[in-house]
Amino acid sequence: AWRLSAPNRHLLSTQDIAMASKVAVSTDKAPKPLPGIYSQAIKANGMVFVSGAIALDAETGKLIDGDVQAHTHQCIKNLSAILEAAGSSIEKVVKVNVFLANMDDFAKMNEVYTTYWGDVKPCRTCVAVKTLPFNTDVEIECTALL
């Protein structure tokens, strides 16, 4: 089906209209976002954009104990829960941004990070930042296909 959009009078298919919408994703299997500030993820145009995840426990809302490796596992666990709620998965991730409080943790974080993807790794950026929420050592965000 086709619709005429006004005032520009462009033809848009119903598929184009559906693809242009954005839908918030929410799950109790990952830490809650700050109310009114951001969504856990947004689905739009065949993609899912996941907000940064830190090593919070979904049930307690508290930072888990452990080092950057334990925190990296928890970050990816949280991302995975949100991706699954969106109808995607960790295997469909195409872009990752990693934020480290200390670049000295780069190798340890990578030891864990590389276990989550097969031969075709997602594109990635990793930067050091001054501080992260809850003074944690790592935050990870991603974009995936639906």
Short mmCIF file of N, CA and C in Angstrom, two decimals:
data_model
loop_
_atom_site.label_atom_id
_atom_site.label_comp_id
_atom_site.label_asym_id
_atom_site.label_seq_id
_atom_site.Cartn_x
_atom_site.Cartn_y
_atom_site.Cartn_z
N ALA A 1 0.84 -1.19 0.00
CA ALA A 1 0.00 0.00 0.00
C ALA A 1 0.88 1.24 0.00
N TRP A 2 0.37 2.28 -0.62
CA TRP A 2 1.12 3.53 -0.72
C TRP A 2 0.30 4.67 -0.14
N ARG A 3 0.97 5.63 0.45
CA ARG A 3 0.31 6.83 0.98
C ARG A 3 1.04 8.05 0.45
N LEU A 4 0.30 9.09 0.24
CA LEU A 4 0.88 10.35 -0.20
C LEU A 4 1.15 11.20 1.03
N SER A 5 2.39 11.59 1.23
CA SER A 5 2.71 12.41 2.40
C SER A 5 2.57 13.88 2.05
N ALA A 6 1.97 14.64 2.92
CA ALA A 6 1.82 16.08 2.71
C ALA A 6 2.77 16.78 3.67
N PRO A 7 3.29 17.94 3.41
CA PRO A 7 3.03 18.77 2.25
C PRO A 7 3.95 18.49 1.07
N ASN A 8 4.95 17.66 1.23
CA ASN A 8 5.92 17.43 0.16
C ASN A 8 5.41 16.52 -0.94
N ARG A 9 4.34 15.82 -0.69
CA ARG A 9 3.71 14.95 -1.69
C ARG A 9 4.63 13.83 -2.17
N HIS A 10 5.39 13.26 -1.26
CA HIS A 10 6.22 12.10 -1.59
C HIS A 10 5.42 10.84 -1.38
N LEU A 11 5.64 9.85 -2.22
CA LEU A 11 4.98 8.57 -2.02
C LEU A 11 5.75 7.75 -1.00
N LEU A 12 5.06 7.25 0.01
CA LEU A 12 5.68 6.41 1.03
C LEU A 12 4.91 5.10 1.11
N SER A 13 5.65 4.00 1.11
CA SER A 13 4.99 2.71 1.29
C SER A 13 4.69 2.53 2.78
N THR A 14 3.74 1.65 3.10
CA THR A 14 3.47 1.37 4.52
C THR A 14 4.70 0.75 5.17
N GLN A 15 5.50 0.04 4.37
CA GLN A 15 6.75 -0.52 4.90
C GLN A 15 7.70 0.60 5.29
N ASP A 16 7.80 1.64 4.44
CA ASP A 16 8.65 2.79 4.77
C ASP A 16 8.18 3.47 6.05
N ILE A 17 6.87 3.58 6.20
CA ILE A 17 6.31 4.22 7.39
C ILE A 17 6.64 3.40 8.63
N ALA A 18 6.47 2.09 8.52
CA ALA A 18 6.78 1.21 9.66
C ALA A 18 8.26 1.25 10.00
N MET A 19 9.10 1.29 8.97
CA MET A 19 10.55 1.30 9.20
C MET A 19 11.00 2.61 9.84
N ALA A 20 10.26 3.69 9.62
CA ALA A 20 10.66 4.99 10.14
C ALA A 20 10.30 5.16 11.62
N SER A 21 9.48 4.28 12.15
CA SER A 21 9.07 4.42 13.55
C SER A 21 10.19 3.96 14.48
N LYS A 22 10.10 4.40 15.72
CA LYS A 22 11.05 3.92 16.72
C LYS A 22 10.27 3.41 17.91
N VAL A 23 10.77 2.33 18.50
CA VAL A 23 10.08 1.67 19.60
C VAL A 23 11.07 1.45 20.74
N ALA A 24 10.68 1.87 21.94
CA ALA A 24 11.52 1.64 23.12
C ALA A 24 11.47 0.18 23.52
N VAL A 25 12.60 -0.33 23.98
CA VAL A 25 12.71 -1.72 24.46
C VAL A 25 12.94 -1.67 25.96
N SER A 26 12.24 -2.55 26.68
CA SER A 26 12.40 -2.61 28.13
C SER A 26 12.31 -4.05 28.61
N THR A 27 13.18 -4.42 29.54
CA THR A 27 13.14 -5.75 30.13
C THR A 27 13.56 -5.68 31.59
N ASP A 28 12.96 -6.54 32.41
CA ASP A 28 13.36 -6.65 33.81
C ASP A 28 14.62 -7.49 33.98
N LYS A 29 15.09 -8.12 32.89
CA LYS A 29 16.27 -8.98 32.96
C LYS A 29 17.58 -8.19 32.86
N ALA A 30 17.47 -6.87 32.76
CA ALA A 30 18.63 -5.99 32.75
C ALA A 30 18.32 -4.82 33.68
N PRO A 31 19.36 -4.12 34.17
CA PRO A 31 19.12 -2.99 35.06
C PRO A 31 18.20 -1.95 34.43
N LYS A 32 17.37 -1.37 35.26
CA LYS A 32 16.43 -0.34 34.80
C LYS A 32 17.19 0.94 34.44
N PRO A 33 16.73 1.64 33.40
CA PRO A 33 17.32 2.95 33.09
C PRO A 33 16.80 4.00 34.06
N LEU A 34 17.47 5.13 34.11
CA LEU A 34 16.97 6.23 34.93
C LEU A 34 15.65 6.71 34.34
N PRO A 35 14.59 6.78 35.13
CA PRO A 35 13.27 7.16 34.59
C PRO A 35 13.29 8.52 33.91
N GLY A 36 12.73 8.56 32.71
CA GLY A 36 12.62 9.82 31.98
C GLY A 36 13.90 10.33 31.36
N ILE A 37 14.99 9.58 31.49
CA ILE A 37 16.28 10.03 30.98
C ILE A 37 16.65 9.31 29.68
N TYR A 38 16.52 7.99 29.66
CA TYR A 38 16.88 7.21 28.47
C TYR A 38 16.17 5.87 28.50
N SER A 39 16.18 5.19 27.35
CA SER A 39 15.61 3.84 27.21
C SER A 39 16.73 2.82 27.27
N GLN A 40 16.39 1.59 27.65
CA GLN A 40 17.39 0.52 27.60
C GLN A 40 17.86 0.33 26.16
N ALA A 41 16.93 0.43 25.22
CA ALA A 41 17.26 0.32 23.80
C ALA A 41 16.13 0.92 22.99
N ILE A 42 16.44 1.19 21.73
CA ILE A 42 15.46 1.65 20.76
C ILE A 42 15.57 0.78 19.52
N LYS A 43 14.41 0.29 19.05
CA LYS A 43 14.36 -0.43 17.77
C LYS A 43 13.92 0.57 16.71
N ALA A 44 14.67 0.62 15.60
CA ALA A 44 14.34 1.52 14.51
C ALA A 44 15.01 1.04 13.23
N ASN A 45 14.25 1.05 12.15
CA ASN A 45 14.80 0.79 10.83
C ASN A 45 15.56 -0.53 10.73
N GLY A 46 15.03 -1.57 11.37
CA GLY A 46 15.65 -2.89 11.29
C GLY A 46 16.87 -3.08 12.17
N MET A 47 17.08 -2.12 13.07
CA MET A 47 18.24 -2.16 13.96
C MET A 47 17.77 -1.99 15.40
N VAL A 48 18.64 -2.36 16.33
CA VAL A 48 18.40 -2.07 17.74
C VAL A 48 19.64 -1.38 18.29
N PHE A 49 19.41 -0.25 18.93
CA PHE A 49 20.47 0.59 19.49
C PHE A 49 20.38 0.47 21.01
N VAL A 50 21.39 -0.14 21.63
CA VAL A 50 21.34 -0.43 23.06
C VAL A 50 22.18 0.59 23.83
N SER A 51 21.56 1.17 24.86
CA SER A 51 22.27 2.12 25.72
C SER A 51 23.43 1.45 26.43
N GLY A 52 24.35 2.25 26.90
CA GLY A 52 25.50 1.73 27.62
C GLY A 52 25.10 0.89 28.82
N ALA A 53 25.76 -0.24 28.98
CA ALA A 53 25.51 -1.15 30.10
C ALA A 53 26.75 -1.19 30.99
N ILE A 54 26.51 -1.07 32.28
CA ILE A 54 27.59 -1.28 33.24
C ILE A 54 27.28 -2.55 34.01
N ALA A 55 28.15 -2.92 34.92
CA ALA A 55 28.05 -4.22 35.59
C ALA A 55 27.09 -4.20 36.77
N LEU A 56 25.88 -3.72 36.54
CA LEU A 56 24.86 -3.74 37.58
C LEU A 56 24.11 -5.05 37.55
N ASP A 57 23.74 -5.54 38.72
CA ASP A 57 22.88 -6.70 38.83
C ASP A 57 21.44 -6.24 38.59
N ALA A 58 20.72 -6.92 37.72
CA ALA A 58 19.36 -6.51 37.37
C ALA A 58 18.41 -6.56 38.56
N GLU A 59 18.61 -7.50 39.47
CA GLU A 59 17.70 -7.66 40.61
C GLU A 59 17.97 -6.63 41.71
N THR A 60 19.25 -6.39 42.00
CA THR A 60 19.58 -5.50 43.12
C THR A 60 19.81 -4.06 42.68
N GLY A 61 20.15 -3.86 41.40
CA GLY A 61 20.49 -2.53 40.93
C GLY A 61 21.84 -2.05 41.42
N LYS A 62 22.62 -2.99 41.98
CA LYS A 62 23.94 -2.63 42.52
C LYS A 62 25.05 -3.20 41.64
N LEU A 63 26.19 -2.52 41.67
CA LEU A 63 27.36 -2.97 40.94
C LEU A 63 27.82 -4.31 41.51
N ILE A 64 28.10 -5.27 40.64
CA ILE A 64 28.58 -6.57 41.12
C ILE A 64 30.01 -6.44 41.61
N ASP A 65 30.42 -7.36 42.47
CA ASP A 65 31.81 -7.42 42.93
C ASP A 65 32.67 -7.97 41.80
N GLY A 66 33.95 -7.65 41.85
CA GLY A 66 34.88 -8.23 40.90
C GLY A 66 35.70 -7.19 40.16
N ASP A 67 36.57 -7.72 39.29
CA ASP A 67 37.48 -6.89 38.52
C ASP A 67 36.87 -6.56 37.15
N VAL A 68 37.68 -5.96 36.28
CA VAL A 68 37.20 -5.56 34.96
C VAL A 68 36.72 -6.75 34.14
N GLN A 69 37.28 -7.94 34.37
CA GLN A 69 36.83 -9.11 33.63
C GLN A 69 35.42 -9.53 34.07
N ALA A 70 35.18 -9.58 35.37
CA ALA A 70 33.84 -9.89 35.87
C ALA A 70 32.85 -8.83 35.41
N HIS A 71 33.27 -7.58 35.43
CA HIS A 71 32.40 -6.49 35.01
C HIS A 71 32.10 -6.56 33.51
N THR A 72 33.08 -6.94 32.71
CA THR A 72 32.85 -7.08 31.27
C THR A 72 31.82 -8.17 31.00
N HIS A 73 31.95 -9.31 31.68
CA HIS A 73 30.95 -10.38 31.55
C HIS A 73 29.55 -9.85 31.88
N GLN A 74 29.43 -9.13 32.99
CA GLN A 74 28.12 -8.63 33.42
C GLN A 74 27.56 -7.61 32.43
N CYS A 75 28.42 -6.73 31.92
CA CYS A 75 27.97 -5.76 30.91
C CYS A 75 27.37 -6.49 29.71
N ILE A 76 28.07 -7.50 29.22
CA ILE A 76 27.60 -8.23 28.03
C ILE A 76 26.36 -9.05 28.36
N LYS A 77 26.27 -9.57 29.58
CA LYS A 77 25.05 -10.27 30.01
C LYS A 77 23.86 -9.30 29.97
N ASN A 78 24.06 -8.08 30.46
CA ASN A 78 22.99 -7.08 30.44
C ASN A 78 22.62 -6.69 29.02
N LEU A 79 23.62 -6.49 28.16
CA LEU A 79 23.35 -6.18 26.76
C LEU A 79 22.56 -7.31 26.11
N SER A 80 22.96 -8.55 26.37
CA SER A 80 22.29 -9.72 25.78
C SER A 80 20.82 -9.78 26.17
N ALA A 81 20.52 -9.49 27.43
CA ALA A 81 19.12 -9.51 27.90
C ALA A 81 18.29 -8.47 27.16
N ILE A 82 18.86 -7.30 26.96
CA ILE A 82 18.14 -6.24 26.26
C ILE A 82 17.98 -6.59 24.78
N LEU A 83 19.03 -7.11 24.17
CA LEU A 83 18.95 -7.53 22.76
C LEU A 83 17.87 -8.58 22.57
N GLU A 84 17.82 -9.56 23.46
CA GLU A 84 16.80 -10.62 23.36
C GLU A 84 15.40 -10.04 23.52
N ALA A 85 15.23 -9.08 24.43
CA ALA A 85 13.92 -8.44 24.60
C ALA A 85 13.51 -7.68 23.34
N ALA A 86 14.49 -7.23 22.59
CA ALA A 86 14.22 -6.50 21.34
C ALA A 86 13.97 -7.43 20.17
N GLY A 87 14.23 -8.74 20.35
CA GLY A 87 14.09 -9.68 19.25
C GLY A 87 15.37 -9.88 18.47
N SER A 88 16.49 -9.52 19.08
CA SER A 88 17.80 -9.68 18.45
C SER A 88 18.65 -10.59 19.34
N SER A 89 19.95 -10.56 19.14
CA SER A 89 20.85 -11.36 19.96
C SER A 89 22.27 -10.81 19.86
N ILE A 90 23.12 -11.28 20.75
CA ILE A 90 24.51 -10.85 20.76
C ILE A 90 25.22 -11.21 19.45
N GLU A 91 24.77 -12.28 18.80
CA GLU A 91 25.36 -12.71 17.52
C GLU A 91 25.07 -11.73 16.39
N LYS A 92 24.05 -10.88 16.55
CA LYS A 92 23.66 -9.94 15.50
C LYS A 92 24.25 -8.54 15.71
N VAL A 93 25.14 -8.40 16.68
CA VAL A 93 25.75 -7.10 16.96
C VAL A 93 26.71 -6.73 15.83
N VAL A 94 26.59 -5.48 15.36
CA VAL A 94 27.45 -5.00 14.27
C VAL A 94 28.42 -3.91 14.72
N LYS A 95 28.13 -3.24 15.85
CA LYS A 95 28.99 -2.16 16.32
C LYS A 95 28.97 -2.13 17.84
N VAL A 96 30.14 -1.97 18.43
CA VAL A 96 30.28 -1.91 19.89
C VAL A 96 31.15 -0.70 20.25
N ASN A 97 30.75 -0.01 21.30
CA ASN A 97 31.58 1.04 21.89
C ASN A 97 31.88 0.62 23.33
N VAL A 98 33.17 0.58 23.65
CA VAL A 98 33.61 0.22 25.00
C VAL A 98 34.25 1.45 25.63
N PHE A 99 33.86 1.72 26.86
CA PHE A 99 34.42 2.84 27.62
C PHE A 99 35.12 2.27 28.84
N LEU A 100 36.41 2.53 28.96
CA LEU A 100 37.20 2.05 30.09
C LEU A 100 37.61 3.23 30.97
N ALA A 101 37.57 3.04 32.27
CA ALA A 101 38.04 4.07 33.19
C ALA A 101 39.57 4.12 33.19
N ASN A 102 40.21 3.02 32.80
CA ASN A 102 41.66 2.94 32.78
C ASN A 102 42.09 2.06 31.61
N MET A 103 42.84 2.62 30.68
CA MET A 103 43.26 1.86 29.51
C MET A 103 44.21 0.72 29.88
N ASP A 104 44.73 0.71 31.10
CA ASP A 104 45.54 -0.43 31.56
C ASP A 104 44.70 -1.71 31.64
N ASP A 105 43.37 -1.57 31.66
CA ASP A 105 42.46 -2.73 31.70
C ASP A 105 42.13 -3.28 30.31
N PHE A 106 42.68 -2.68 29.26
CA PHE A 106 42.35 -3.04 27.88
C PHE A 106 42.55 -4.53 27.60
N ALA A 107 43.69 -5.08 27.94
CA ALA A 107 43.98 -6.50 27.65
C ALA A 107 43.06 -7.43 28.43
N LYS A 108 42.85 -7.14 29.71
CA LYS A 108 41.97 -7.99 30.52
C LYS A 108 40.53 -7.94 30.02
N MET A 109 40.05 -6.76 29.66
CA MET A 109 38.71 -6.63 29.11
C MET A 109 38.60 -7.44 27.81
N ASN A 110 39.61 -7.34 26.95
CA ASN A 110 39.60 -8.06 25.67
C ASN A 110 39.58 -9.57 25.84
N GLU A 111 40.22 -10.08 26.88
CA GLU A 111 40.21 -11.53 27.12
C GLU A 111 38.78 -12.04 27.26
N VAL A 112 37.95 -11.28 27.92
CA VAL A 112 36.53 -11.65 28.10
C VAL A 112 35.74 -11.30 26.84
N TYR A 113 35.91 -10.10 26.36
CA TYR A 113 35.15 -9.58 25.21
C TYR A 113 35.21 -10.53 24.02
N THR A 114 36.40 -11.02 23.70
CA THR A 114 36.57 -11.85 22.49
C THR A 114 35.88 -13.20 22.58
N THR A 115 35.47 -13.62 23.77
CA THR A 115 34.79 -14.91 23.89
C THR A 115 33.33 -14.85 23.45
N TYR A 116 32.81 -13.66 23.23
CA TYR A 116 31.39 -13.50 22.92
C TYR A 116 31.05 -13.47 21.44
N TRP A 117 32.02 -13.37 20.57
CA TRP A 117 31.74 -13.31 19.15
C TRP A 117 32.60 -14.30 18.40
N GLY A 118 32.06 -14.84 17.31
CA GLY A 118 32.77 -15.84 16.50
C GLY A 118 33.80 -15.20 15.60
N ASP A 119 33.92 -15.75 14.40
CA ASP A 119 34.93 -15.30 13.46
C ASP A 119 34.69 -13.87 12.96
N VAL A 120 33.42 -13.49 12.81
CA VAL A 120 33.11 -12.15 12.33
C VAL A 120 32.78 -11.28 13.54
N LYS A 121 33.78 -10.55 13.97
CA LYS A 121 33.64 -9.68 15.14
C LYS A 121 32.95 -8.38 14.72
N PRO A 122 32.17 -7.77 15.63
CA PRO A 122 31.57 -6.48 15.30
C PRO A 122 32.63 -5.39 15.21
N CYS A 123 32.31 -4.31 14.50
CA CYS A 123 33.17 -3.13 14.53
C CYS A 123 33.21 -2.64 15.97
N ARG A 124 34.32 -2.01 16.36
CA ARG A 124 34.41 -1.59 17.76
C ARG A 124 35.27 -0.37 17.92
N THR A 125 34.88 0.44 18.87
CA THR A 125 35.68 1.56 19.35
C THR A 125 35.88 1.34 20.84
N CYS A 126 37.09 1.61 21.33
CA CYS A 126 37.35 1.52 22.77
C CYS A 126 38.11 2.78 23.17
N VAL A 127 37.56 3.48 24.13
CA VAL A 127 38.19 4.71 24.60
C VAL A 127 38.27 4.72 26.12
N ALA A 128 39.24 5.46 26.62
CA ALA A 128 39.35 5.68 28.06
C ALA A 128 38.60 6.97 28.39
N VAL A 129 37.87 6.93 29.49
CA VAL A 129 37.11 8.09 29.94
C VAL A 129 37.51 8.41 31.38
N LYS A 130 37.22 9.62 31.80
CA LYS A 130 37.64 10.03 33.14
C LYS A 130 36.92 9.25 34.24
N THR A 131 35.59 9.19 34.17
CA THR A 131 34.82 8.42 35.15
C THR A 131 33.60 7.82 34.48
N LEU A 132 33.09 6.76 35.09
CA LEU A 132 31.88 6.08 34.63
C LEU A 132 30.89 6.03 35.78
N PRO A 133 29.60 5.81 35.49
CA PRO A 133 28.61 5.72 36.56
C PRO A 133 29.01 4.69 37.62
N PHE A 134 28.70 4.98 38.87
CA PHE A 134 29.03 4.12 40.02
C PHE A 134 30.54 3.90 40.15
N ASN A 135 31.33 4.74 39.51
CA ASN A 135 32.79 4.62 39.50
C ASN A 135 33.25 3.24 39.05
N THR A 136 32.51 2.63 38.14
CA THR A 136 32.89 1.33 37.62
C THR A 136 34.04 1.48 36.62
N ASP A 137 34.54 0.36 36.15
CA ASP A 137 35.71 0.37 35.28
C ASP A 137 35.40 0.17 33.80
N VAL A 138 34.18 -0.26 33.45
CA VAL A 138 33.85 -0.51 32.05
C VAL A 138 32.36 -0.27 31.79
N GLU A 139 32.07 0.28 30.63
CA GLU A 139 30.70 0.44 30.14
C GLU A 139 30.72 0.06 28.67
N ILE A 140 29.69 -0.67 28.23
CA ILE A 140 29.64 -1.14 26.84
C ILE A 140 28.26 -0.83 26.27
N GLU A 141 28.23 -0.30 25.05
CA GLU A 141 26.98 -0.09 24.31
C GLU A 141 27.12 -0.76 22.96
N CYS A 142 25.98 -1.06 22.32
CA CYS A 142 26.08 -1.73 21.03
C CYS A 142 24.90 -1.41 20.12
N THR A 143 25.10 -1.74 18.85
CA THR A 143 24.07 -1.65 17.82
C THR A 143 24.01 -3.01 17.15
N ALA A 144 22.78 -3.51 16.93
CA ALA A 144 22.62 -4.85 16.34
C ALA A 144 21.52 -4.84 15.29
N LEU A 145 21.56 -5.86 14.45
CA LEU A 145 20.48 -6.10 13.50
C LEU A 145 19.33 -6.76 14.22
N LEU A 146 18.11 -6.55 13.74
CA LEU A 146 16.96 -7.25 14.30
C LEU A 146 16.80 -8.60 13.63
#
